[in-house]
Tab-separated table of C-alpha atoms and ligand atoms in Angstrom:
chain	number	residue	atom	x	y	z
G	12	MET	CA	0.675	20.588	15.893
G	13	ASP	CA	3.785	22.147	14.349
G	14	PHE	CA	5.113	20.532	11.175
G	15	ARG	CA	7.996	22.965	10.727
G	16	PHE	CA	11.666	22.254	11.276
G	17	THR	CA	13.493	24.538	13.717
G	18	GLU	CA	15.668	27.425	12.519
G	19	GLU	CA	18.786	25.404	13.364
G	20	GLU	CA	17.496	22.459	11.330
G	21	GLU	CA	16.659	24.702	8.377
G	22	ALA	CA	20.166	26.193	8.589
G	23	PHE	CA	21.576	22.662	8.498
G	24	ARG	CA	19.456	21.875	5.432
G	25	LYS	CA	20.992	24.897	3.704
G	26	GLU	CA	24.462	23.679	4.671
G	27	VAL	CA	23.677	20.265	3.185
G	28	ARG	CA	22.372	21.842	-0.029
G	29	ASP	CA	25.575	23.887	-0.329
G	30	PHE	CA	27.583	20.711	0.198
G	31	ILE	CA	25.603	18.949	-2.537
G	32	GLN	CA	26.175	21.881	-4.880
G	33	GLU	CA	29.896	21.608	-4.235
G	34	VAL	CA	29.816	17.849	-4.870
G	35	LEU	CA	27.827	18.371	-8.086
G	36	GLN	CA	30.473	20.795	-9.319
G	37	GLU	CA	33.617	19.094	-8.094
G	38	VAL	CA	32.983	15.360	-7.993
G	39	LEU	CA	30.082	14.358	-10.215
G	40	PRO	CA	30.082	14.535	-14.026
G	41	SER	CA	28.519	17.695	-15.496
G	42	ASP	CA	25.616	15.721	-17.067
G	43	TRP	CA	24.777	14.037	-13.743
G	44	GLN	CA	21.160	12.772	-13.733
G	45	GLY	CA	21.223	11.220	-10.260
G	46	VAL	CA	21.293	7.593	-9.132
G	47	ASP	CA	19.172	5.537	-6.777
G	48	PRO	CA	20.461	5.408	-3.191
G	49	GLY	CA	22.091	2.272	-1.817
G	50	PRO	CA	24.280	-0.437	-3.221
G	51	GLU	CA	22.328	-1.461	-6.361
G	52	GLU	CA	23.719	1.158	-8.729
G	53	GLU	CA	27.102	0.869	-7.009
G	54	ALA	CA	27.406	-2.421	-8.864
G	55	ARG	CA	28.661	-0.095	-11.635
G	56	GLU	CA	32.276	0.491	-10.693
G	57	GLU	CA	32.249	4.174	-11.728
G	58	VAL	CA	29.259	4.861	-9.444
G	59	TYR	CA	30.935	2.935	-6.619
G	60	GLN	CA	34.071	5.070	-6.875
G	61	LEU	CA	31.995	8.275	-6.736
G	62	ALA	CA	30.061	6.914	-3.748
G	63	VAL	CA	33.287	6.173	-1.874
G	64	GLU	CA	34.632	9.666	-2.548
G	65	ILE	CA	31.426	11.341	-1.347
G	66	TRP	CA	31.147	8.992	1.651
G	67	ARG	CA	34.632	10.128	2.738
G	68	LYS	CA	33.651	13.786	2.330
G	69	LEU	CA	30.586	13.161	4.510
G	70	ALA	CA	32.825	11.522	7.108
G	71	ALA	CA	35.198	14.499	7.048
G	72	LYS	CA	32.233	16.746	7.889
G	73	GLY	CA	31.257	14.443	10.767
G	74	TRP	CA	27.937	13.707	9.078
G	75	ILE	CA	27.945	9.913	9.217
G	76	GLY	CA	25.772	8.614	12.026
G	77	LEU	CA	24.498	12.063	13.034
G	78	GLY	CA	21.859	10.403	15.198
G	79	TRP	CA	24.399	8.334	17.150
G	80	PRO	CA	25.546	9.087	20.718
G	81	LYS	CA	28.335	11.664	20.911
G	82	GLU	CA	30.758	9.184	22.518
G	83	TYR	CA	30.639	7.142	19.280
G	84	GLY	CA	31.147	10.085	16.934
G	85	GLY	CA	27.503	11.135	16.466
G	86	GLN	CA	25.609	14.315	17.377
G	87	GLU	CA	22.503	12.660	18.881
G	88	ASP	CA	20.487	14.574	16.320
G	89	LEU	CA	18.012	12.376	14.448
G	90	ALA	CA	16.365	15.333	12.693
G	91	LYS	CA	19.662	16.399	11.112
G	92	ASP	CA	20.410	12.809	10.160
G	93	TRP	CA	17.124	12.620	8.311
G	94	ILE	CA	17.530	16.044	6.640
G	95	LEU	CA	20.923	14.941	5.314
G	96	LYS	CA	19.547	11.675	3.923
G	97	GLU	CA	16.503	13.355	2.421
G	98	GLU	CA	18.585	15.933	0.553
G	99	LEU	CA	21.170	13.443	-0.714
G	100	ILE	CA	18.530	10.995	-1.898
G	101	TYR	CA	16.361	13.630	-3.520
G	102	ARG	CA	19.335	14.983	-5.494
G	103	GLY	CA	20.422	11.444	-6.508
G	104	VAL	CA	23.852	11.882	-4.925
G	105	PRO	CA	25.551	8.497	-4.340
G	106	GLY	CA	27.164	7.715	-1.013
G	107	MET	CA	24.267	6.794	1.258
G	108	ASP	CA	25.464	3.651	2.882
G	109	MET	CA	24.049	0.559	4.584
G	110	ALA	CA	26.936	0.667	7.062
G	111	VAL	CA	25.057	3.255	9.143
G	112	VAL	CA	22.030	1.010	9.425
G	113	GLN	CA	24.188	-1.897	10.554
G	114	GLY	CA	25.940	0.498	12.950
G	115	ASP	CA	22.519	1.142	14.516
G	116	LEU	CA	22.231	-2.605	15.191
G	117	ILE	CA	25.691	-2.759	16.743
G	118	LEU	CA	24.917	0.234	18.966
G	119	GLN	CA	21.670	-1.364	20.054
G	120	PHE	CA	22.866	-4.932	20.650
G	121	GLY	CA	26.681	-4.913	20.698
G	122	THR	CA	28.985	-5.146	23.691
G	123	GLU	CA	30.969	-2.067	24.681
G	124	GLU	CA	34.034	-3.641	23.083
G	125	GLN	CA	32.136	-4.223	19.813
G	126	LYS	CA	30.877	-0.643	19.753
G	127	ARG	CA	34.416	0.689	20.206
G	128	ARG	CA	35.737	-1.667	17.542
G	129	PHE	CA	33.053	-1.446	14.841
G	130	ILE	CA	31.475	2.023	15.116
G	131	PRO	CA	34.437	4.413	14.579
G	132	PRO	CA	35.408	2.898	11.181
G	133	ILE	CA	31.805	3.459	10.036
G	134	ALA	CA	31.780	7.062	11.283
G	135	HIS	CA	35.112	7.639	9.515
G	136	GLY	CA	33.700	6.337	6.216
G	137	GLU	CA	36.214	3.499	6.051
G	138	VAL	CA	34.032	0.381	5.862
G	139	LYS	CA	31.095	-1.076	3.941
G	140	TYR	CA	28.536	-3.558	5.247
G	141	ALA	CA	26.312	-6.224	3.673
G	142	ILE	CA	23.326	-8.079	5.146
G	143	GLY	CA	23.110	-11.881	5.085
G	144	MET	CA	19.527	-12.767	5.910
G	145	SER	CA	17.879	-14.397	2.875
G	146	GLU	CA	18.569	-17.959	1.740
G	147	PRO	CA	17.407	-19.787	-1.405
G	148	ASN	CA	14.261	-21.021	0.407
G	149	VAL	CA	14.058	-18.366	3.081
G	150	GLY	CA	12.894	-14.796	2.619
G	151	SER	CA	9.715	-13.561	4.272
G	152	GLU	CA	9.939	-16.371	6.810
G	153	LEU	CA	13.418	-15.485	8.016
G	154	PHE	CA	13.157	-17.625	11.135
G	155	ALA	CA	13.143	-20.758	8.959
G	156	LEU	CA	16.758	-20.058	7.971
G	157	GLN	CA	19.091	-23.028	7.752
G	158	LEU	CA	22.661	-21.741	7.530
G	159	ARG	CA	24.226	-23.501	10.511
G	160	ALA	CA	26.636	-22.101	13.107
G	161	VAL	CA	28.191	-24.687	15.433
G	162	GLU	CA	30.010	-23.532	18.563
G	163	GLU	CA	33.544	-24.815	19.119
G	164	ALA	CA	36.081	-23.913	21.799
G	165	ASP	CA	37.181	-20.554	20.393
G	166	CYS	CA	34.834	-19.901	17.479
G	167	PHE	CA	31.616	-20.705	15.607
G	168	VAL	CA	31.851	-22.760	12.401
G	169	LEU	CA	29.452	-21.768	9.608
G	170	ASN	CA	28.074	-23.969	6.854
G	171	GLY	CA	25.306	-23.142	4.388
G	172	GLN	CA	24.208	-20.621	1.780
G	173	LYS	CA	22.800	-17.101	1.615
G	174	THR	CA	21.404	-15.336	-1.425
G	175	TRP	CA	20.493	-11.825	-2.621
G	176	THR	CA	23.367	-10.491	-0.468
G	177	THR	CA	23.619	-7.018	-1.973
G	178	GLY	CA	26.999	-5.314	-2.237
G	179	PHE	CA	28.906	-8.317	-0.876
G	180	GLN	CA	31.745	-7.681	-3.344
G	181	HIS	CA	32.562	-4.348	-1.660
G	182	ALA	CA	31.726	-5.285	1.931
G	183	ASP	CA	34.259	-5.237	4.756
G	184	TRP	CA	31.684	-6.814	7.089
G	185	CYS	CA	28.487	-8.780	6.681
G	186	VAL	CA	25.806	-9.000	9.385
G	187	LEU	CA	24.901	-12.662	9.089
G	188	TYR	CA	21.916	-14.516	10.562
G	189	ALA	CA	22.575	-18.210	11.345
G	190	ARG	CA	20.961	-21.147	13.148
G	191	THR	CA	22.744	-21.948	16.400
G	192	ASP	CA	20.071	-24.234	17.931
G	193	PRO	CA	18.207	-26.540	15.541
G	194	ASN	CA	16.259	-28.068	18.474
G	195	ALA	CA	14.885	-24.842	19.932
G	196	PRO	CA	11.152	-25.111	20.825
G	197	LYS	CA	10.413	-22.364	18.283
G	198	LYS	CA	12.451	-21.753	15.121
G	199	SER	CA	12.855	-18.081	16.037
G	200	LEU	CA	14.569	-19.001	19.324
G	201	GLY	CA	17.478	-20.839	17.696
G	202	ILE	CA	19.021	-18.004	15.703
G	203	SER	CA	22.128	-15.885	16.299
G	204	VAL	CA	23.733	-12.963	14.504
G	205	PHE	CA	27.413	-12.664	13.574
G	206	LEU	CA	29.698	-10.014	12.171
G	207	ILE	CA	31.514	-11.821	9.382
G	208	ASP	CA	34.606	-10.829	7.467
G	209	PRO	CA	33.704	-11.586	3.811
G	210	LYS	CA	37.356	-12.409	3.089
G	211	SER	CA	37.355	-15.298	5.599
G	212	PRO	CA	38.621	-18.645	4.260
G	213	GLY	CA	35.712	-20.863	3.143
G	214	ILE	CA	33.531	-18.060	1.686
G	215	THR	CA	32.818	-18.063	-2.039
G	216	MET	CA	30.345	-15.989	-4.013
G	217	ARG	CA	28.492	-15.980	-7.311
G	218	GLN	CA	27.075	-12.829	-8.899
G	219	ILE	CA	23.384	-12.518	-9.892
G	220	THR	CA	22.255	-10.092	-12.620
G	221	GLN	CA	18.977	-8.144	-12.314
G	222	MET	CA	16.664	-7.215	-15.189
G	223	THR	CA	18.094	-3.681	-14.965
G	224	GLY	CA	21.349	-5.157	-16.289
G	225	LEU	CA	23.049	-4.381	-12.956
G	226	ALA	CA	24.537	-7.193	-10.886
G	227	PRO	CA	24.382	-6.045	-7.252
G	228	PHE	CA	23.506	-9.393	-5.615
G	229	TYR	CA	25.518	-12.438	-4.677
G	230	GLU	CA	24.831	-15.998	-3.742
G	231	VAL	CA	27.281	-16.562	-0.898
G	232	PHE	CA	28.476	-20.023	0.131
G	233	TYR	CA	29.883	-20.706	3.621
G	234	ASP	CA	32.010	-23.830	3.857
G	235	ASN	CA	33.483	-24.414	7.344
G	236	VAL	CA	33.934	-20.676	7.895
G	237	ARG	CA	35.383	-19.963	11.350
G	238	VAL	CA	34.065	-16.865	13.136
G	239	PRO	CA	35.724	-15.708	16.370
G	240	LYS	CA	33.364	-15.743	19.359
G	241	GLU	CA	33.829	-12.030	19.922
G	242	ASN	CA	32.000	-11.458	16.607
G	243	LEU	CA	28.711	-12.806	17.974
G	244	LEU	CA	26.277	-9.859	18.110
G	245	GLY	CA	23.933	-10.023	21.096
G	246	GLU	CA	23.211	-13.274	22.919
G	247	LYS	CA	23.664	-16.733	21.441
G	248	ASN	CA	20.158	-17.750	20.222
G	249	GLY	CA	19.052	-14.161	20.797
G	250	GLY	CA	18.885	-13.252	17.095
G	251	ARG	CA	15.105	-12.833	17.050
G	252	ALA	CA	15.193	-9.458	18.815
G	253	ILE	CA	17.945	-8.235	16.474
G	254	ALA	CA	16.004	-9.371	13.408
G	255	MET	CA	12.815	-7.637	14.600
G	256	TYR	CA	14.752	-4.406	15.142
G	257	ALA	CA	16.401	-4.762	11.711
G	258	PHE	CA	13.026	-5.365	9.998
G	259	GLY	CA	11.792	-2.036	11.393
G	260	ILE	CA	14.805	-0.205	9.972
G	261	GLU	CA	14.485	-1.950	6.607
G	262	ARG	CA	10.794	-1.083	6.283
G	263	SER	CA	11.449	2.565	7.004
G	264	TYR	CA	13.572	2.425	3.839
G	265	GLY	CA	10.218	3.085	2.123
G	266	LEU	CA	10.848	6.742	2.887
G	267	VAL	CA	14.206	6.615	1.112
G	268	VAL	CA	12.392	5.125	-1.875
G	269	LEU	CA	9.810	7.905	-1.759
G	270	HIS	CA	12.359	10.725	-1.805
G	271	ASN	CA	14.148	9.062	-4.692
G	272	ALA	CA	10.863	8.831	-6.638
G	273	ARG	CA	10.284	12.516	-5.928
G	274	ARG	CA	13.329	13.369	-8.066
G	275	TYR	CA	12.027	11.339	-11.005
G	276	PHE	CA	8.593	12.912	-10.560
G	277	GLU	CA	9.894	16.469	-10.576
G	278	GLN	CA	12.001	15.747	-13.669
G	279	LEU	CA	8.819	14.494	-15.301
G	280	VAL	CA	6.879	17.633	-14.362
G	281	GLN	CA	9.661	19.751	-15.842
G	282	TYR	CA	9.590	17.616	-19.014
G	283	CYS	CA	5.836	18.225	-19.365
G	284	LYS	CA	6.356	21.963	-19.035
G	285	GLU	CA	9.062	22.019	-21.717
G	286	THR	CA	7.704	19.493	-24.231
G	287	TYR	CA	5.237	20.577	-26.905
G	288	THR	CA	2.823	18.485	-28.954
G	289	ASN	CA	0.695	20.171	-31.625
G	290	GLY	CA	2.027	23.540	-30.468
G	291	GLN	CA	0.812	23.014	-26.892
G	292	PRO	CA	2.944	22.102	-23.873
G	293	LEU	CA	2.165	18.620	-22.555
G	294	ALA	CA	1.485	20.334	-19.246
G	295	LYS	CA	-1.743	21.773	-20.705
G	296	ASP	CA	-3.170	18.333	-21.498
G	297	PRO	CA	-5.996	17.860	-18.939
G	298	VAL	CA	-5.374	14.122	-18.545
G	299	ILE	CA	-1.664	14.612	-17.906
G	300	ARG	CA	-2.339	17.493	-15.492
G	301	ASN	CA	-4.747	15.311	-13.518
G	302	ARG	CA	-2.382	12.386	-13.320
G	303	LEU	CA	0.517	14.587	-12.246
G	304	ALA	CA	-1.655	16.239	-9.601
G	305	GLU	CA	-2.780	12.839	-8.301
G	306	MET	CA	0.856	11.744	-8.034
G	307	ALA	CA	1.817	14.962	-6.247
G	308	ILE	CA	-0.827	14.185	-3.607
G	309	GLU	CA	0.500	10.655	-3.106
G	310	ILE	CA	4.036	11.972	-2.686
G	311	GLU	CA	2.880	14.543	-0.141
G	312	VAL	CA	1.003	11.847	1.800
G	313	GLY	CA	4.244	9.825	1.859
G	314	ARG	CA	6.276	12.793	3.105
G	315	ASN	CA	3.824	13.325	5.937
G	316	LEU	CA	3.878	9.634	6.846
G	317	GLY	CA	7.668	9.843	6.829
G	318	ASP	CA	7.828	12.941	9.005
G	319	ARG	CA	5.511	11.233	11.487
G	320	LEU	CA	7.662	8.105	11.456
G	321	ASN	CA	10.823	10.141	12.076
G	322	TRP	CA	9.183	12.081	14.873
G	323	MET	CA	7.926	8.868	16.535
G	324	THR	CA	11.436	7.388	16.243
G	325	SER	CA	12.912	10.467	17.918
G	326	GLN	CA	10.363	10.107	20.756
G	327	GLU	CA	11.101	6.355	21.065
G	328	ILE	CA	7.451	5.524	20.284
G	329	LEU	CA	6.795	2.070	18.787
G	330	THR	CA	6.990	2.496	14.991
G	331	VAL	CA	5.872	-0.899	13.667
G	332	LEU	CA	2.733	0.504	12.059
G	333	PRO	CA	4.146	3.679	10.414
G	334	SER	CA	7.223	1.832	9.129
G	335	CYS	CA	4.959	-0.777	7.475
G	336	GLN	CA	2.798	2.022	6.055
G	337	ILE	CA	5.754	3.874	4.565
G	338	LYS	CA	7.248	0.622	3.244
G	339	VAL	CA	4.101	-0.117	1.220
G	340	HIS	CA	3.386	3.469	0.250
G	341	GLY	CA	6.971	4.285	-0.791
G	342	ALA	CA	7.144	1.262	-3.107
G	343	ASN	CA	3.702	2.050	-4.546
G	344	VAL	CA	4.636	5.661	-5.253
G	345	ALA	CA	7.949	4.711	-6.897
G	346	GLN	CA	6.231	2.165	-9.137
G	347	ARG	CA	3.460	4.597	-10.083
G	348	VAL	CA	5.876	7.428	-10.859
G	349	ALA	CA	7.869	5.065	-13.094
G	350	SER	CA	4.743	3.820	-14.818
G	351	LEU	CA	3.434	7.369	-15.352
G	352	GLY	CA	6.840	8.370	-16.695
G	353	MET	CA	6.807	5.562	-19.224
G	354	GLN	CA	3.332	6.624	-20.407
G	355	ILE	CA	4.246	10.278	-20.738
G	356	LEU	CA	7.542	9.641	-22.514
G	357	GLY	CA	5.880	7.120	-24.830
G	358	PRO	CA	8.336	5.196	-27.015
G	359	TYR	CA	11.203	7.390	-25.793
G	360	GLY	CA	10.750	5.982	-22.283
G	361	GLN	CA	12.030	2.560	-23.253
G	362	LEU	CA	15.301	3.882	-24.691
G	363	ASP	CA	18.599	3.083	-23.090
G	364	GLU	CA	20.735	5.708	-21.359
G	365	LYS	CA	23.214	5.429	-24.209
G	366	SER	CA	20.691	6.257	-26.936
G	367	LYS	CA	20.985	9.761	-28.394
G	368	TRP	CA	17.164	9.885	-28.521
G	369	ALA	CA	16.729	9.060	-24.823
G	370	LYS	CA	14.792	11.621	-22.765
G	371	LEU	CA	15.623	12.504	-19.164
G	372	GLY	CA	18.951	10.750	-19.566
G	373	GLY	CA	17.239	7.398	-20.182
G	374	ARG	CA	16.642	7.140	-16.423
G	375	MET	CA	12.907	6.406	-16.720
G	376	LYS	CA	13.658	3.003	-18.224
G	377	HIS	CA	15.996	2.292	-15.331
G	378	THR	CA	13.520	3.287	-12.631
G	379	TYR	CA	10.674	1.436	-14.374
G	380	LEU	CA	12.716	-1.781	-14.184
G	381	SER	CA	14.354	-1.217	-10.799
G	382	SER	CA	11.109	-0.180	-9.071
G	383	VAL	CA	9.713	-3.706	-9.482
G	384	ALA	CA	12.108	-4.869	-6.741
G	385	LEU	CA	10.987	-2.188	-4.291
G	386	SER	CA	7.943	-4.110	-3.105
G	387	MET	CA	10.252	-7.078	-2.317
G	388	ALA	CA	13.511	-5.594	-1.011
G	389	GLY	CA	13.768	-5.173	2.759
G	390	GLY	CA	10.716	-7.430	3.284
G	391	THR	CA	7.775	-7.599	0.903
G	392	SER	CA	4.860	-5.172	0.823
G	393	GLU	CA	2.493	-8.117	1.347
G	394	ILE	CA	4.055	-8.920	4.728
G	395	SER	CA	3.801	-5.247	5.724
G	396	ARG	CA	0.130	-5.229	4.692
G	397	ASN	CA	-0.420	-8.368	6.803
G	398	ILE	CA	1.062	-6.545	9.797
G	399	ILE	CA	-1.132	-3.483	9.178
G	400	ALA	CA	-4.165	-5.782	8.964
G	401	GLY	CA	-3.184	-7.551	12.208
G	402	ARG	CA	-2.675	-6.589	15.826
G	403	PHE	CA	-0.649	-3.423	15.190
G	404	GLY	CA	-3.317	-1.951	12.907
G	405	LEU	CA	-6.811	-3.200	12.106
G	406	GLY	CA	-6.750	-6.019	14.648
G	407	LEU	CA	-7.945	-8.630	12.145
G	408	PRO	CA	-7.333	-12.233	13.243
G	409	SER	CA	-4.431	-13.950	11.440
V	13	LIG	C1	16.668	-5.337	-4.528
V	13	LIG	C2	16.749	-6.383	-3.458
V	13	LIG	C3	17.816	-6.357	-2.577
V	13	LIG	C4	17.915	-7.350	-1.587
V	13	LIG	N1	19.014	-7.332	-0.757
V	13	LIG	C5	19.132	-8.279	0.195
V	13	LIG	C6	20.286	-8.313	1.036
V	13	LIG	O1	21.193	-7.486	0.919
V	13	LIG	N2	20.373	-9.295	1.968
V	13	LIG	C7	19.400	-10.230	2.139
V	13	LIG	O2	19.527	-11.069	3.019
V	13	LIG	N3	18.285	-10.246	1.336
V	13	LIG	C8	18.144	-9.290	0.373
V	13	LIG	N4	17.030	-9.294	-0.457
V	13	LIG	C9	16.037	-10.332	-0.313
V	13	LIG	C10	14.745	-9.828	0.329
V	13	LIG	O3	14.947	-9.602	1.702
V	13	LIG	C11	13.678	-10.907	0.061
V	13	LIG	O4	13.425	-10.889	-1.334
V	13	LIG	C12	12.400	-10.638	0.803
V	13	LIG	O5	12.567	-10.794	2.186
V	13	LIG	C13	11.286	-11.611	0.336
V	13	LIG	O6	11.701	-12.916	0.427
V	13	LIG	P1	11.630	-13.889	-0.834
V	13	LIG	O7	12.236	-13.196	-1.988
V	13	LIG	O8	12.209	-15.194	-0.438
V	13	LIG	O9	10.115	-14.021	-1.148
V	13	LIG	P2	9.090	-15.014	-0.513
V	13	LIG	O10	9.056	-14.860	0.964
V	13	LIG	O11	9.327	-16.383	-1.065
V	13	LIG	O12	7.752	-14.473	-1.116
V	13	LIG	C14	7.379	-14.677	-2.488
V	13	LIG	C15	6.047	-13.999	-2.714
V	13	LIG	O13	5.064	-14.517	-1.817
V	13	LIG	C16	4.497	-13.471	-1.034
V	13	LIG	N5	4.280	-13.907	0.340
V	13	LIG	C17	5.134	-14.607	1.118
V	13	LIG	N6	4.610	-14.794	2.353
V	13	LIG	C18	3.404	-14.174	2.344
V	13	LIG	C19	2.376	-13.998	3.313
V	13	LIG	N7	2.501	-14.472	4.578
V	13	LIG	N8	1.257	-13.279	2.977
V	13	LIG	C20	1.119	-12.774	1.701
V	13	LIG	N9	2.065	-12.927	0.744
V	13	LIG	C21	3.180	-13.605	1.049
V	13	LIG	C22	5.544	-12.367	-1.052
V	13	LIG	O14	5.010	-11.117	-0.802
V	13	LIG	C23	6.112	-12.494	-2.447
V	13	LIG	O15	5.349	-11.807	-3.381
V	13	LIG	C24	16.915	-8.345	-1.465
V	13	LIG	C25	15.838	-8.362	-2.361
V	13	LIG	C26	15.750	-7.400	-3.351
V	13	LIG	C27	14.583	-7.463	-4.302
């Protein structure tokens, strides 16, 4: 067993680190503390603008969709794709985008015409995507969704509501799951997936604010929205396979979460080395040392799970089990790092980023609050545990 990256991959990692250094000097503010990856923090307009700028720089380097086939602008190199993501996330550089994930779906299920139409704008860093799965009464049980799509001569007509649609305000496209056959023998067999233009007539949205104070989500209302037939992704009523594929990708997001938590953890370790109580560095306190060491082990376990998941993906081995494992573990680690951080910082941990007394840029408060959502977003940890307990893992009867 060889856990090392190749020389070429290590050289690419160095190139990415140099790129990040350049971005830190030229684009990001000098007191940059890092942000969480993805669209949540992009609800702050200043972060969104930075993300767009960096996303375009990544596109100029040809680094968007590195794992994609060469004919669609990729390099067919999954290892490089992961190295790039890992480094950007770990350094808290904004710009990682959901468009790539939705591009994966289009490459997997789209027609040739759709691939030619939708993939290049993603690779060129020109478009943003949102995901329209959840509804007010539909989350874990996606196949119970009710938003209706009725076929007419030249289009499908959509009526219904979605919720928790993250980043809808910036999206150029939304991958939307809708019911096309209400009489199908099984609920999962009556669903289709569409590529929707969020600016279409009949779409309205209402912002939802999180406990972090950010407002990344939208309730989205579809009132007689007409979608051209060529925007149907995959077969009509064939949405189940697309959803199952998308769930796998979303669960592997646990690894993204883990690398983000790693940054907070290392900042915390540094804080313990530099902070003195009663003339002693915090780092000499045996309780703190033990808790930090315990956390370091959990992070390392997560990195190994992640490397295995990436390797299995590159070998096209079924990844249901490792993606569920990393989903649960990544969220657990992020929540534990945040909780440990709040304990170590004591009353300073609760202070806002704007407070002059805030430690570590006030980011521990943010991650403590935002990490709560990590065991829900992209499918809950409970559902992943159920899958691990069932036929893909322990084989327990459901
Ligand atoms: C930060 C964030 C971003 C999101 N972004 C998007 C987005 O962009 N697009 C989108 O469509 N959705 C989005 N969501 C919604 C997300 O996909 C759902 O929250 C998730 O699928 C869970 O669904 P639910 O919230 O309806 O919870 P429910 O399914 O109602 O579950 C509620 C609780 O019951 C538990 N539970 C449910 N079923 C079981 C079971 N079988 N066994 C054990 N426990 C169970 C759950 O674990 C949970 O604790 C986002 C959510 C968050 C938190």
